[in-house]
Short mmCIF file of C-alpha atoms in Angstrom, two decimals:
data_model
loop_
_atom_site.label_atom_id
_atom_site.label_comp_id
_atom_site.label_asym_id
_atom_site.label_seq_id
_atom_site.Cartn_x
_atom_site.Cartn_y
_atom_site.Cartn_z
CA LYS A 752 84.63 91.35 87.45
CA MET A 753 83.90 88.17 89.30
CA ALA A 754 86.03 85.28 88.08
CA GLY A 755 84.40 82.55 90.13
CA SER A 756 86.35 81.26 93.11
CA SER A 757 89.60 82.76 91.80
CA ALA A 758 88.35 86.31 92.45
CA PRO A 759 90.30 87.73 95.41
CA TRP A 760 88.45 88.69 98.60
CA ILE A 761 89.23 92.39 99.06
CA GLY A 762 87.81 94.75 101.66
CA SER A 763 88.66 97.96 103.48
CA ALA A 764 88.17 99.48 106.94
CA TYR A 765 89.36 102.43 109.01
CA LEU A 766 90.97 101.99 112.41
CA PHE A 767 90.63 105.07 114.65
CA LEU A 768 93.25 105.37 117.41
CA GLN A 769 93.39 107.83 120.27
CA SER A 770 95.56 107.87 123.38
CA THR A 771 93.65 108.33 126.63
CA CYS A 772 96.73 109.96 128.14
CA LYS A 773 96.58 113.74 127.62
CA THR A 774 100.36 114.05 127.26
CA ILE A 775 100.49 111.52 124.38
CA VAL A 776 99.01 112.85 121.15
CA LEU A 777 99.32 110.19 118.46
CA PRO A 778 98.82 112.49 115.42
CA SER A 779 101.57 114.82 116.72
CA LEU A 780 103.92 111.87 117.19
CA TYR A 781 103.18 110.64 113.68
CA GLU A 782 103.69 114.12 112.22
CA SER A 783 107.16 114.28 113.83
CA SER A 784 109.76 113.06 111.31
CA GLN A 785 111.77 111.55 114.18
CA LYS A 786 108.90 109.63 115.77
CA LYS A 787 107.01 108.64 112.60
CA PRO A 788 109.09 105.49 111.84
CA SER A 789 108.63 104.30 115.44
CA VAL A 790 104.85 104.76 115.33
CA PHE A 791 104.71 103.05 111.92
CA LYS A 792 106.80 100.14 113.20
CA ALA A 793 104.45 99.67 116.18
CA LEU A 794 101.40 99.72 113.87
CA LYS A 795 103.03 97.26 111.47
CA LEU A 796 104.01 94.77 114.19
CA ALA A 797 100.66 94.95 115.99
CA LEU A 798 98.76 94.35 112.74
CA ALA A 799 101.09 91.42 111.97
CA ASP A 800 100.32 89.99 115.42
CA SER A 801 96.59 90.35 114.77
CA THR A 802 96.59 88.37 111.51
CA GLY A 803 99.54 86.04 112.14
CA SER A 804 101.39 87.36 109.09
CA VAL A 805 103.38 90.48 108.20
CA ASN A 806 101.35 90.62 104.96
CA GLY A 807 97.97 89.81 106.54
CA VAL A 808 96.66 93.35 106.24
CA ASP A 809 97.96 96.30 104.22
CA MET A 810 98.12 99.88 105.49
CA LEU A 811 97.12 102.22 102.65
CA LYS A 812 97.34 105.56 104.44
CA VAL A 813 97.66 107.02 107.91
CA HIS A 814 95.56 110.17 108.43
CA CYS A 815 96.31 112.64 111.23
CA SER A 816 92.97 114.01 112.39
CA HIS A 817 93.47 115.40 115.90
CA PRO A 818 93.03 113.77 118.38
CA HIS A 819 92.78 110.62 116.21
CA LEU A 820 95.29 108.72 114.15
CA ILE A 821 93.24 107.00 111.43
CA VAL A 822 94.71 104.01 109.62
CA GLN A 823 93.13 102.92 106.34
CA LEU A 824 93.38 99.13 106.09
CA LYS A 825 93.09 96.81 103.11
CA PHE A 826 92.42 93.08 103.46
CA CYS A 827 93.11 90.66 100.61
CA LYS A 828 91.90 87.47 102.27
CA GLN A 829 88.76 86.71 104.22
CA GLU A 830 90.60 84.49 106.73
CA ASN A 831 93.07 87.30 107.49
CA CYS A 832 90.20 89.72 108.02
CA ARG A 833 88.48 87.17 110.28
CA ARG A 834 91.64 86.79 112.38
CA PHE A 835 91.98 90.57 112.59
CA LEU A 836 88.35 90.95 113.77
CA GLN A 837 88.82 88.25 116.40
CA SER A 838 92.00 89.92 117.64
CA TYR A 839 90.24 93.31 117.69
CA ARG A 840 87.15 91.95 119.46
CA GLU A 841 89.16 90.17 122.17
CA GLY A 842 91.33 93.24 122.88
CA VAL A 843 94.47 91.44 121.68
CA LEU A 844 95.16 94.05 118.97
CA GLN A 845 94.75 96.88 121.47
CA GLN A 846 97.11 95.25 123.97
CA SER A 847 99.62 94.43 121.24
CA LEU A 848 99.63 97.97 119.84
CA GLN A 849 99.99 99.47 123.33
CA ASN A 850 102.99 97.19 123.95
CA HIS A 851 104.64 97.97 120.60
CA LEU A 852 104.12 101.73 120.96
CA GLN A 853 105.57 101.58 124.45
CA LEU A 854 108.68 99.75 123.16
CA SER A 855 109.10 101.76 119.94
CA LEU A 856 108.65 105.14 121.59
CA ALA A 857 110.48 104.15 124.81
CA MET A 858 107.55 105.29 126.97
CA THR A 859 106.29 103.80 130.20
CA THR A 860 102.77 103.21 128.88
CA VAL A 861 100.63 104.26 125.91
CA PRO A 862 96.95 103.69 126.81
CA LEU A 863 94.68 103.56 123.76
CA GLU A 864 91.08 103.78 122.69
CA MET A 865 90.13 102.16 119.38
CA GLU A 866 87.24 102.33 116.98
CA LEU A 867 86.68 100.40 113.76
CA LYS A 868 84.58 101.68 110.85
CA ALA A 869 83.74 100.47 107.35
CA GLY A 870 81.96 103.15 105.32
CA ASN A 871 79.19 104.54 107.51
CA GLU A 872 79.07 101.43 109.68
CA HIS A 873 80.51 101.48 113.23
CA LEU A 874 81.76 97.90 113.49
CA ASP A 875 82.25 98.14 117.27
CA ASN A 876 78.44 97.91 117.58
CA MET A 877 78.29 94.59 115.74
CA LEU A 878 81.51 92.78 116.67
CA LYS A 879 79.65 89.72 117.94
CA ASP A 880 78.24 89.24 114.44
CA GLU A 881 81.51 88.48 112.67
CA ASP A 882 79.91 87.64 109.32
CA ARG A 883 78.10 90.98 109.25
CA CYS A 884 81.39 92.79 109.99
CA LEU A 885 83.09 90.86 107.18
CA GLU A 886 80.25 91.80 104.84
CA CYS A 887 80.63 95.53 105.69
CA ILE A 888 84.42 95.40 105.17
CA TYR A 889 84.04 93.45 101.90
CA ARG A 890 81.47 95.98 100.63
CA GLU A 891 83.99 98.81 101.17
CA LYS A 892 86.56 98.46 98.40
CA PRO A 893 89.81 100.44 98.88
CA ASP A 894 89.50 103.81 97.12
CA ARG A 895 93.25 104.37 96.79
CA LEU A 896 96.58 102.69 96.20
CA ARG A 897 99.10 102.62 98.99
CA ASP A 898 100.30 106.12 99.91
CA GLU A 899 103.86 106.92 98.78
CA GLU A 900 104.83 107.81 102.33
CA ILE A 901 103.66 104.38 103.54
CA THR A 902 105.71 102.69 100.79
CA GLU A 903 108.80 104.57 101.98
CA LEU A 904 108.12 103.63 105.61
CA GLU A 905 107.63 99.98 104.56
CA GLU A 906 111.05 100.01 102.89
CA CYS A 907 112.64 101.55 106.01
CA PHE A 908 110.92 98.95 108.18
CA LYS A 909 112.22 96.07 106.01
CA SER A 910 115.79 97.40 105.96
CA LEU A 911 115.59 97.95 109.73
CA ILE A 912 114.66 94.30 110.28
CA VAL A 913 117.50 93.15 108.01
CA HIS A 914 119.94 95.56 109.65
CA GLN A 915 118.93 94.41 113.12
CA SER A 916 119.35 90.76 112.26
CA ILE A 917 123.04 91.49 111.57
CA ASN A 918 123.27 92.30 115.26
CA ASN A 919 121.71 89.27 116.89
CA ASN A 920 121.00 90.81 120.27
CA MET A 921 118.96 93.62 118.76
CA ALA A 922 117.14 91.26 116.44
CA VAL A 923 116.28 88.92 119.29
CA LYS A 924 114.94 91.83 121.29
CA ASP A 925 112.92 93.05 118.33
CA TRP A 926 111.61 89.59 117.48
CA ALA A 927 110.66 88.94 121.09
CA SER A 928 108.79 92.21 121.39
CA GLN A 929 107.10 91.54 118.06
CA ASN A 930 105.60 88.28 119.22
CA THR A 931 104.97 88.73 122.93
CA PRO A 932 101.33 89.90 122.66
CA SER A 933 100.39 86.82 120.61
CA LEU A 934 101.64 84.37 123.21
CA PRO A 935 99.04 82.48 125.20
CA TYR A 936 101.41 82.41 128.22
CA PRO A 937 103.58 85.55 128.01
CA SER A 938 105.83 84.77 130.96
CA GLN A 939 106.02 81.01 130.70
CA GLY A 940 108.82 79.48 132.78
CA SER A 941 112.23 81.02 133.23
CA SER A 942 113.32 84.04 131.21
CA LEU A 943 116.50 82.16 130.25
CA SER A 944 116.67 79.87 127.25
CA PRO A 945 116.32 76.18 128.18
CA GLN A 946 119.99 75.59 127.31
CA VAL A 947 122.83 78.06 127.04
CA ALA A 948 124.82 76.24 124.35
CA PHE A 949 124.45 73.26 122.02
CA ILE A 950 126.71 71.07 119.91
CA PHE A 951 126.43 70.83 116.13
CA GLN A 952 128.95 68.85 114.04
CA GLY A 953 131.27 68.66 117.04
CA GLN A 954 131.29 72.45 117.44
CA GLU A 955 129.73 74.42 120.30
CA PHE A 956 127.26 77.23 119.51
CA ALA A 957 125.52 79.72 121.79
CA ASN A 958 121.80 79.05 121.97
CA ARG A 959 119.57 82.04 121.20
CA MET A 960 116.06 82.91 120.17
CA LEU A 961 115.20 82.74 116.48
CA THR A 962 115.58 86.03 114.60
CA PRO A 963 113.71 87.46 111.56
CA ASP A 964 116.79 86.59 109.50
CA ASP A 965 116.61 82.91 110.58
CA HIS A 966 112.90 82.96 109.80
CA GLN A 967 113.40 84.23 106.24
CA LYS A 968 116.36 81.94 105.48
CA PHE A 969 114.43 78.91 106.71
CA ALA A 970 111.38 79.79 104.59
CA LYS A 971 113.53 80.43 101.52
CA LEU A 972 115.74 77.33 101.73
CA VAL A 973 113.78 74.51 103.39
CA SER A 974 111.68 73.86 100.25
CA LYS A 975 109.48 70.72 100.22
CA LYS A 976 110.86 69.42 103.50
CA TRP A 977 109.10 72.09 105.60
CA LYS A 978 106.41 69.58 106.63
CA GLN A 979 108.99 67.05 107.88
CA VAL A 980 110.73 69.76 109.90
CA GLY A 981 107.31 70.74 111.30
CA ARG A 982 106.69 67.13 112.38
CA SER A 983 110.06 67.06 114.16
CA LEU A 984 109.22 70.34 115.95
CA GLN A 985 105.69 69.15 116.84
CA LYS A 986 107.07 66.51 119.24
CA ASN A 987 107.43 69.20 121.90
CA CYS A 988 105.34 72.04 120.44
CA ARG A 989 101.61 71.76 121.01
CA ALA A 990 100.79 74.48 118.46
CA LEU A 991 102.08 72.27 115.62
CA ARG A 992 100.17 69.10 116.53
CA ASP A 993 98.13 67.44 113.78
CA PRO A 994 96.18 68.60 111.81
CA VAL A 995 97.85 72.07 112.00
CA ILE A 996 100.63 71.24 109.52
CA ASP A 997 98.21 69.81 106.92
CA ASN A 998 95.93 72.82 107.38
CA LEU A 999 98.86 75.19 106.72
CA ALA A 1000 99.67 73.24 103.55
CA LEU A 1001 96.11 73.71 102.30
CA GLU A 1002 95.65 77.28 103.49
CA TYR A 1003 98.84 78.58 101.86
CA ASP A 1004 98.91 76.19 98.89
CA ARG A 1005 98.48 78.98 96.34
CA GLU A 1006 101.23 81.14 97.89
CA GLY A 1007 103.75 78.33 97.56
CA LEU A 1008 106.47 76.69 99.64
CA TYR A 1009 108.06 79.90 100.98
CA GLU A 1010 104.82 81.08 102.61
CA GLN A 1011 103.95 77.60 103.92
CA ALA A 1012 107.36 77.29 105.58
CA TYR A 1013 107.20 80.90 106.83
CA GLN A 1014 103.79 80.32 108.46
CA LEU A 1015 104.97 77.05 110.04
CA LEU A 1016 107.90 78.75 111.78
CA LEU A 1017 105.72 81.74 112.70
CA ARG A 1018 103.34 79.37 114.59
CA PHE A 1019 106.34 77.85 116.37
CA ILE A 1020 107.78 81.26 117.37
CA GLN A 1021 104.42 82.64 118.51
CA SER A 1022 103.51 79.61 120.63
CA GLU A 1023 106.94 78.91 122.13
CA GLY A 1024 108.05 82.51 122.79
CA LYS A 1025 111.43 82.52 124.53
CA LYS A 1026 111.67 78.78 124.04
CA ALA A 1027 111.69 79.14 120.23
CA THR A 1028 115.45 78.72 120.05
CA ILE A 1029 117.96 78.08 117.28
CA ALA A 1030 118.99 74.82 119.03
CA ARG A 1031 115.51 73.34 118.59
CA LEU A 1032 115.33 74.31 114.93
CA ILE A 1033 118.84 72.98 114.20
CA ALA A 1034 117.93 69.65 115.88
CA ALA A 1035 114.82 69.39 113.66
CA LEU A 1036 116.88 70.19 110.55
CA GLU A 1037 119.53 67.60 111.49
CA GLU A 1038 116.85 64.98 112.02
CA ASN A 1039 115.71 65.54 108.42
CA GLY A 1040 119.16 65.64 106.83
CA LEU A 1041 119.04 69.38 106.14
CA ILE A 1042 122.65 69.94 107.20
CA SER A 1043 123.45 72.67 104.66
CA LEU A 1044 120.46 74.72 105.83
CA ALA A 1045 121.54 74.27 109.47
CA GLU A 1046 125.05 75.46 108.50
CA GLU A 1047 123.55 78.45 106.69
CA LEU A 1048 121.58 79.44 109.82
CA LEU A 1049 124.69 79.10 111.98
CA GLY A 1050 126.78 81.15 109.55
CA LEU A 1051 129.07 78.27 108.58
CA HIS A 1052 128.33 78.52 104.83
CA SER A 1053 129.92 75.16 104.09
CA ASN A 1054 130.63 74.56 100.40
CA GLU A 1055 130.13 70.82 100.73
CA ASP A 1056 127.12 69.60 98.88
CA CYS A 1057 124.62 67.93 101.16
CA SER A 1058 123.32 64.85 99.40
#
């Protein structure tokens, strides 16, 4: 049923994965109850890197077909699918997945071969023709709902992220590994944060990288002021220069303020890498009078009402 422009863009594709290292058999790792969550986490993070959003592409099922691991993908937006194809074509997805598998499975290296199919079409043969690839993916509608096992793994993944953000060091490590492949300059500058500590409301706080917990709190609480915070951050963040902020407002208008704010901070984290610190975000919040949100992020939970 086409309902004009309000009809969602939905398509499906299969991603075939095989390790080129004889000692690493992906289907066997996925079939192991101990290793499965680690493989799933790596897939989830790499796909998030490829579309710029944790919800950019949905995994419906993972098939173990030796020697391949086959992931059935569902796209609900053309722009997400376009980003995914670009990432796939440029080898960014492959590099990202190799990195995440290496970290999740604690291995030295996990070399991969990839293939992308939609129906009977081998998309690898037509990657330069992006519109034709999109057409093939759009033609293939998902033939299933998300597998129950995937739903369970999703829940574990979410609780893992929340659990890790309780322990900042782990969350920082996880967040850093999640975003490294997307960075244009992976090892930019020193590995240390630009400043070790900063002062807020006369109190000293340790500077650290932003965590998933910070990211979610910011998106949930910043409300309409997300654009102003973005303009404060853009002063020393090239990725947020005009017209990026206005484009985010338009692109995620239908999803609402949470998603707009989430995507803004995601751009900041991905472009700044190790320099995406809590100190910079707190300074931007202070500049815009968002003191209660700054206190929330620093765990102060002040009861004073910020007028």
